[in-house]
GROMACS .gro file of C-alpha atoms in nm:
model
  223
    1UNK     CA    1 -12.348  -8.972  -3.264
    2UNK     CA    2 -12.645  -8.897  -3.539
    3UNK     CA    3 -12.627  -8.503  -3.531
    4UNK     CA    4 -12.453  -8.415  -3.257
    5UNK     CA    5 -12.047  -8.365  -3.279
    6UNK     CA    6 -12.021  -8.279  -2.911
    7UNK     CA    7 -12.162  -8.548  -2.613
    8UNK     CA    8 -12.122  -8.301  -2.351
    9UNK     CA    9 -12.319  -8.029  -2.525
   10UNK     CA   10 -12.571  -8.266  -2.627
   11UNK     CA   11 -12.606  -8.414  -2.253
   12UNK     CA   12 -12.624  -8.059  -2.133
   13UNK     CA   13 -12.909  -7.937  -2.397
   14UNK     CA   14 -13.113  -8.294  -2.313
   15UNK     CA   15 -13.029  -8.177  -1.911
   16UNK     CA   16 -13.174  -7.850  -1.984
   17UNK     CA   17 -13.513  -7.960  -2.162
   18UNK     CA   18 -13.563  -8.226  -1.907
   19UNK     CA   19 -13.528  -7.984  -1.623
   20UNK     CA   20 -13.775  -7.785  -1.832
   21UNK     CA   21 -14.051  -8.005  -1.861
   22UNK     CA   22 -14.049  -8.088  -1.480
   23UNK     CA   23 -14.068  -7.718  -1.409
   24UNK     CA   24 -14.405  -7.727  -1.651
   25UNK     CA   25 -14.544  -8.035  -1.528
   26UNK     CA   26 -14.602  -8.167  -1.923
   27UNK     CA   27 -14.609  -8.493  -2.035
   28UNK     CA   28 -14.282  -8.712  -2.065
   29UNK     CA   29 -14.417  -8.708  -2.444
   30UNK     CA   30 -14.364  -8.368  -2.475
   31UNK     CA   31 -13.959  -8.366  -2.400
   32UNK     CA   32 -13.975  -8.658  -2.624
   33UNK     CA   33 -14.107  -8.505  -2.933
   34UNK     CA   34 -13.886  -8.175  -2.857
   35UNK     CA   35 -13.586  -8.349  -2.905
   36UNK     CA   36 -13.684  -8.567  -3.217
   37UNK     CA   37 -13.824  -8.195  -3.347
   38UNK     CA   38 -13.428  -8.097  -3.266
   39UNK     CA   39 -13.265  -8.360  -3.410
   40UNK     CA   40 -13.451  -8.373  -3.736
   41UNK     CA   41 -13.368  -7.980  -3.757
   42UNK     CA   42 -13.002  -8.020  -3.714
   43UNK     CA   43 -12.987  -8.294  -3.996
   44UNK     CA   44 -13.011  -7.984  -4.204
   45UNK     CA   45 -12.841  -7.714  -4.031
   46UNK     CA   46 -12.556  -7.742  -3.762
   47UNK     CA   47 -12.517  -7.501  -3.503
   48UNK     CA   48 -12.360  -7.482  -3.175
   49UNK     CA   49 -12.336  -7.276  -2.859
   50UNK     CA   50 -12.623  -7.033  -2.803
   51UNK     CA   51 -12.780  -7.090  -3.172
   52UNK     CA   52 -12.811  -7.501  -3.058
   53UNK     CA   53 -12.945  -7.374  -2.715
   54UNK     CA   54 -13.226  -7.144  -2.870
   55UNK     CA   55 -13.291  -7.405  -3.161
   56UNK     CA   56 -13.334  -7.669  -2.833
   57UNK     CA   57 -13.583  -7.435  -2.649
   58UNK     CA   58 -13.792  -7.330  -2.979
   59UNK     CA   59 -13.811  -7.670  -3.038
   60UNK     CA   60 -13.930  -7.740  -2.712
   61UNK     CA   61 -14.201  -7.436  -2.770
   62UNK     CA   62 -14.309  -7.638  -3.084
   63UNK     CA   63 -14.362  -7.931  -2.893
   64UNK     CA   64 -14.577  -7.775  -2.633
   65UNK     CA   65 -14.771  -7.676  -2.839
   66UNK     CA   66 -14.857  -7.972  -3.025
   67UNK     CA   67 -14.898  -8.247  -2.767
   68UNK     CA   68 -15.001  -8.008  -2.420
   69UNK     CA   69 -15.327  -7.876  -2.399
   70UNK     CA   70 -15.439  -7.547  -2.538
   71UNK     CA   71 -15.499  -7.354  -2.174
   72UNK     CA   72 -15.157  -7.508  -2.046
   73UNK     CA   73 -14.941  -7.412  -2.293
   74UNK     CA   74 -14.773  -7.075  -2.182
   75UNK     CA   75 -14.749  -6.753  -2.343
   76UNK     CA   76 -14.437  -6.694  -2.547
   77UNK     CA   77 -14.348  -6.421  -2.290
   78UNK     CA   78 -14.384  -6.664  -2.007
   79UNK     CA   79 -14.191  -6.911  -2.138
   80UNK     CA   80 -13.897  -6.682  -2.215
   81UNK     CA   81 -13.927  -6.644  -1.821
   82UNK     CA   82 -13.930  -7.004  -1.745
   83UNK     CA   83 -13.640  -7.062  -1.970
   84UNK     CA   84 -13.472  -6.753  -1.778
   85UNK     CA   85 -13.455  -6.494  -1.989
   86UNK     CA   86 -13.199  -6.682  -2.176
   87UNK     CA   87 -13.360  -6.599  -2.497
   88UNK     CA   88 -13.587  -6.291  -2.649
   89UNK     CA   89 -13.952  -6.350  -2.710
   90UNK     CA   90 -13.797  -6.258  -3.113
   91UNK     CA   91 -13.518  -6.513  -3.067
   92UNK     CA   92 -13.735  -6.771  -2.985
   93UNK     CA   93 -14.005  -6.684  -3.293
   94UNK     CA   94 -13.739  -6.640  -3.538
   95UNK     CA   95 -13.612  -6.986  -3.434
   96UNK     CA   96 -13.955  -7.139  -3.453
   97UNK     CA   97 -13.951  -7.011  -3.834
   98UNK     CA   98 -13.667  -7.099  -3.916
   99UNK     CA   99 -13.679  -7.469  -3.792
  100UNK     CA  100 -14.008  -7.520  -3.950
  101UNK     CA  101 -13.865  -7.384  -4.287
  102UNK     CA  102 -13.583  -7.636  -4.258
  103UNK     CA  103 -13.786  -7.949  -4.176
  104UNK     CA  104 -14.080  -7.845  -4.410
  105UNK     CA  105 -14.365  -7.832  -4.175
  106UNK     CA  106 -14.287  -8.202  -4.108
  107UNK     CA  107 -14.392  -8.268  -3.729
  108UNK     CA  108 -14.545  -8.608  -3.742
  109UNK     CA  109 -14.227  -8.784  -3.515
  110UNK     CA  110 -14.325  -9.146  -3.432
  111UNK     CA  111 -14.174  -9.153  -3.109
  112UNK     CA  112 -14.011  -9.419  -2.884
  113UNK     CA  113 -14.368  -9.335  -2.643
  114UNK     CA  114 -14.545  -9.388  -2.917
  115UNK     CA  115 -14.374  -9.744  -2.982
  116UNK     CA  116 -14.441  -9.807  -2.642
  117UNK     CA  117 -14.772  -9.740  -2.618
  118UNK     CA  118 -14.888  -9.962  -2.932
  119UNK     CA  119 -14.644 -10.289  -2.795
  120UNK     CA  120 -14.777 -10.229  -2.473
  121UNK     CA  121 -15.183 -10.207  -2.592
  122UNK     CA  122 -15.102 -10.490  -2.791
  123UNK     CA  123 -14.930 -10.706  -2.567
  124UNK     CA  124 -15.237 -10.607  -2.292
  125UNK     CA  125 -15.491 -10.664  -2.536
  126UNK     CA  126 -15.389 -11.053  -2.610
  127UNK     CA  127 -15.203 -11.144  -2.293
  128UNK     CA  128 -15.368 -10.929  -2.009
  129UNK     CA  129 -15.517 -11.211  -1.736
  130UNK     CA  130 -15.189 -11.436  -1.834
  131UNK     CA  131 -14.931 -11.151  -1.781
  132UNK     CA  132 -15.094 -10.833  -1.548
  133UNK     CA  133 -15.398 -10.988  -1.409
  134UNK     CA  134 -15.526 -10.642  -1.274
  135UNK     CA  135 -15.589 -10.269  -1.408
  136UNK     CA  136 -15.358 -10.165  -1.121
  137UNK     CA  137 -15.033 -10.358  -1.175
  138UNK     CA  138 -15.077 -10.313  -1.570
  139UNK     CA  139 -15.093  -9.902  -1.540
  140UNK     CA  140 -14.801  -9.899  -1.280
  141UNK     CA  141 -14.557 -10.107  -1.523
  142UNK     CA  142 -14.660  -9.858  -1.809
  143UNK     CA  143 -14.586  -9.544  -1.582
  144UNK     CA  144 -14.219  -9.714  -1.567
  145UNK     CA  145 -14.215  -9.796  -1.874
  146UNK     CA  146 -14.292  -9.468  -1.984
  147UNK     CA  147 -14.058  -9.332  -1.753
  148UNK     CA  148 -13.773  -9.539  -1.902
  149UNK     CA  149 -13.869  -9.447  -2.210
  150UNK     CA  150 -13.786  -9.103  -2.132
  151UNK     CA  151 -13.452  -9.246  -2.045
  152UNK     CA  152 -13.342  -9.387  -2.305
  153UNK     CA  153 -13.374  -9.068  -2.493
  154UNK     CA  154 -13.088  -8.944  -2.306
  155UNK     CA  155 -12.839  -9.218  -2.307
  156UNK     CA  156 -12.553  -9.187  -2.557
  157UNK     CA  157 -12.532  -9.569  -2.632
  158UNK     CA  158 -12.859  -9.583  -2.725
  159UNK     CA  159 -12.860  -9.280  -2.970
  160UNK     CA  160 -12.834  -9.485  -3.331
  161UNK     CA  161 -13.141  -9.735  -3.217
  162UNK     CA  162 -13.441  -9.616  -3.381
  163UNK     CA  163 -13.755  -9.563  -3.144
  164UNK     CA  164 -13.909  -9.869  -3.234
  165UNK     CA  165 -13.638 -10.100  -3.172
  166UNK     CA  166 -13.599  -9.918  -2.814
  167UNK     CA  167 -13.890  -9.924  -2.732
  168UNK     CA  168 -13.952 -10.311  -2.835
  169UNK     CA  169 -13.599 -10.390  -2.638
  170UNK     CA  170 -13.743 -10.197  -2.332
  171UNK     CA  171 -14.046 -10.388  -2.309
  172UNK     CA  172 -13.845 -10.748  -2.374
  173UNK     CA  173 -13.671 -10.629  -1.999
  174UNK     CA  174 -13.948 -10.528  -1.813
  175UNK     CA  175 -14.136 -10.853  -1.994
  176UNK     CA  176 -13.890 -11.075  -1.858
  177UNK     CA  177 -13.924 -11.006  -1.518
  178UNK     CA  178 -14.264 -11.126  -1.530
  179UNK     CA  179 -14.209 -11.411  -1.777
  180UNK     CA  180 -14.034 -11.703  -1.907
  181UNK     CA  181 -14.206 -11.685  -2.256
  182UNK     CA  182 -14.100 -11.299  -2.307
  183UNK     CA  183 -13.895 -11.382  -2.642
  184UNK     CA  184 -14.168 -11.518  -2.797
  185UNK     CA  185 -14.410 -11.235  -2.702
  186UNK     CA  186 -14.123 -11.008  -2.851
  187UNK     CA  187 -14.118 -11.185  -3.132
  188UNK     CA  188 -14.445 -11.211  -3.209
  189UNK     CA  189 -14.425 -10.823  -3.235
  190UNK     CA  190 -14.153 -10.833  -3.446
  191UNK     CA  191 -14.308 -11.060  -3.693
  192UNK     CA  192 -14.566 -10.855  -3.746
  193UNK     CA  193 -14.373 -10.508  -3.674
  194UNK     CA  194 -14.144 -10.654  -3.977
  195UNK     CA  195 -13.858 -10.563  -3.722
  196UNK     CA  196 -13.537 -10.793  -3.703
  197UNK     CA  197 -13.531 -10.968  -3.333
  198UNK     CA  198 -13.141 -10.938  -3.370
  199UNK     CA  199 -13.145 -10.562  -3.355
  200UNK     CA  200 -13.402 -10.583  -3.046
  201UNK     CA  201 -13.174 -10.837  -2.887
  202UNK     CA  202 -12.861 -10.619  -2.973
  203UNK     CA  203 -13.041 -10.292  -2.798
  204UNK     CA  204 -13.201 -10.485  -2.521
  205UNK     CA  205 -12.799 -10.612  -2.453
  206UNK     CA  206 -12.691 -10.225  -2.421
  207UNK     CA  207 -13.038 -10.111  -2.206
  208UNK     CA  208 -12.984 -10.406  -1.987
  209UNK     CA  209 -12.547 -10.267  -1.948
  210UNK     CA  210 -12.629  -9.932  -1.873
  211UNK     CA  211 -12.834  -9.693  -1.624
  212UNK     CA  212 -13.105  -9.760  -1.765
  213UNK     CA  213 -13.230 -10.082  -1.644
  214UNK     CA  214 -13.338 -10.186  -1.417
  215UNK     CA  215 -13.507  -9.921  -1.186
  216UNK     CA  216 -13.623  -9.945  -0.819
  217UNK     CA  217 -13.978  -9.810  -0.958
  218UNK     CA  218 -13.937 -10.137  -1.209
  219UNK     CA  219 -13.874 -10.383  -0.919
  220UNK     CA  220 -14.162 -10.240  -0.785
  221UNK     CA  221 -14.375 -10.275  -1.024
  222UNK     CA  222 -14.299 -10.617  -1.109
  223UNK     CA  223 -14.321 -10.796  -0.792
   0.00000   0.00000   0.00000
C-alpha cells in the first residue's frame, strides 16, 4: 500500500493530521499536500513509530507554510503545543531538514484538489447554464466535492489511484447525479487530460463501493 507497510499506523497518522487541521481551521488543501509531502519522503526513507509520527507533523509544518497565509501560520513553538508537546521545537526542525534533504527541495505536489479544481473550472466554464444554472448550487457541489476529495485521501482502496484519476472518478459520481450525459463530459476530459477512461471507470467503481460516496452533504447539493 505505496509506502506504508502498516494500515493501522497509516490510518492513525492520516487520523492525527486530520484532527490537526480542524483544530487550525486551514484549508482541506493543506492536509492534502502534508500527506503527499509524507509520502514522497518515505519513498526514500522508512521509518516507523515516533520517527513516522514526527516526519507526519514536520510535514504537516511544511505544508502550512506553503499553502496558509503568512499571519496564520503559527510559530514553531505554538505548534509544538497544538500537536501536544508530542515533539521538541528541535525535533520538529531537524525533521523539516531532513525531509527536505531527502526529497530535494521538491514541493510542487499536484494534488487530487488541484485535479479537482481544473475538471471542475473546466467543466463550469463549457457546461455551466446546462449543468448548475446558478453561482449558488455550483459553489455548494464544489464545497462537497472538495470535501470528498479530502476523503479519498484517507481511504485504503483508493491509495494506488493517482490524484488525477480520483479526482476525475469523483467528479463522474457527483456528475451523474445531475446528468445522463456524465460519461461523455468525463470523457471529454480524458481525451484531452490523455487519461485512460478505463482507469476512471475502475476508480469511480471502488469510490462508488466504499464510504466515500455518496454523502448526505452530496444529496444535498444535488437536488
Amino acid at each position: 500500500m505505496g509506502p506504508y507497510q502498516d494500515v493501522e499506523e497509516w490510518k492513525e497518522i492520516l487520523r492525527s493530521l486530520l484532527k490537526l487541521n480542524q483544530k487550525c481551521l486551514f484549508q482541506s488543501e493543506t492536509f492534502v499536500l502534508a500527506v503527499h509531502i509524507l509520502d514522497d519522503f518515505l519513498g526514500f526513507v522508512k521509518v516507523h513509530g515516533k520517527y513516522l509520527n514526527c516526519a507526519a507533523y514536520a510535514s504537516y509544518y511544511i505544508a502550512c507554510k506553503l499553502l496558509e497565509e503568512d499571519e496564520f501560520v503559527p510559530e514553531l513553538s505554538t505548534f509544538v503545543e497544538l500537536i501536544g508537546h508530542k515533539f521538541t521545537t528541535n525535533d520538529i526542525t531537524r525533521m523539516e531538514k531532513i525531509i527536505l534533504e531527502k526529497t530535494e527541495w521538491n514541493m510542487n505536489h499536484v494534488t487530487i484538489c488541484n485535479f479537482l479544481d481544473i475538471y471542475y473550472s473546466l467543466v463550469c466554464g463549457k457546461y455551466f447554464k446546462t449543468l448548475f444554472g446558478s453561482d449558488s448550487l455550483a459553489y455548494s457541489i464544489y464545497r462537497n466535492l472538495a470535501a470528498q476529495g479530502v476523503q479519498c485521501i484517507t481511504y485504503v482502496s483508493l491509495i494506488n489511484f493517482k490524484g488525477s484519476i480520483k479526482a476525475l472518478a469523483l467528479l463522474s459520481c457527483t456528475l451523474e447525479k445531475i446528468t445522463s450525459r456524465w460519461f461523455s463530459y468525463i470523457e471529454e476530459i480524458c481525451q484531452m487530460g490523455k487519461i485512460q477512461i478505463q482507469d476512471v471507470l475502475e476508480c469511480r467503481d471502488v469510490i462508488k463501493n466504499s464510504s466515500v460516496w455518496p454523502t448526505k452533504e452530496a444529496e444535498t447539493a444535488t437536488k
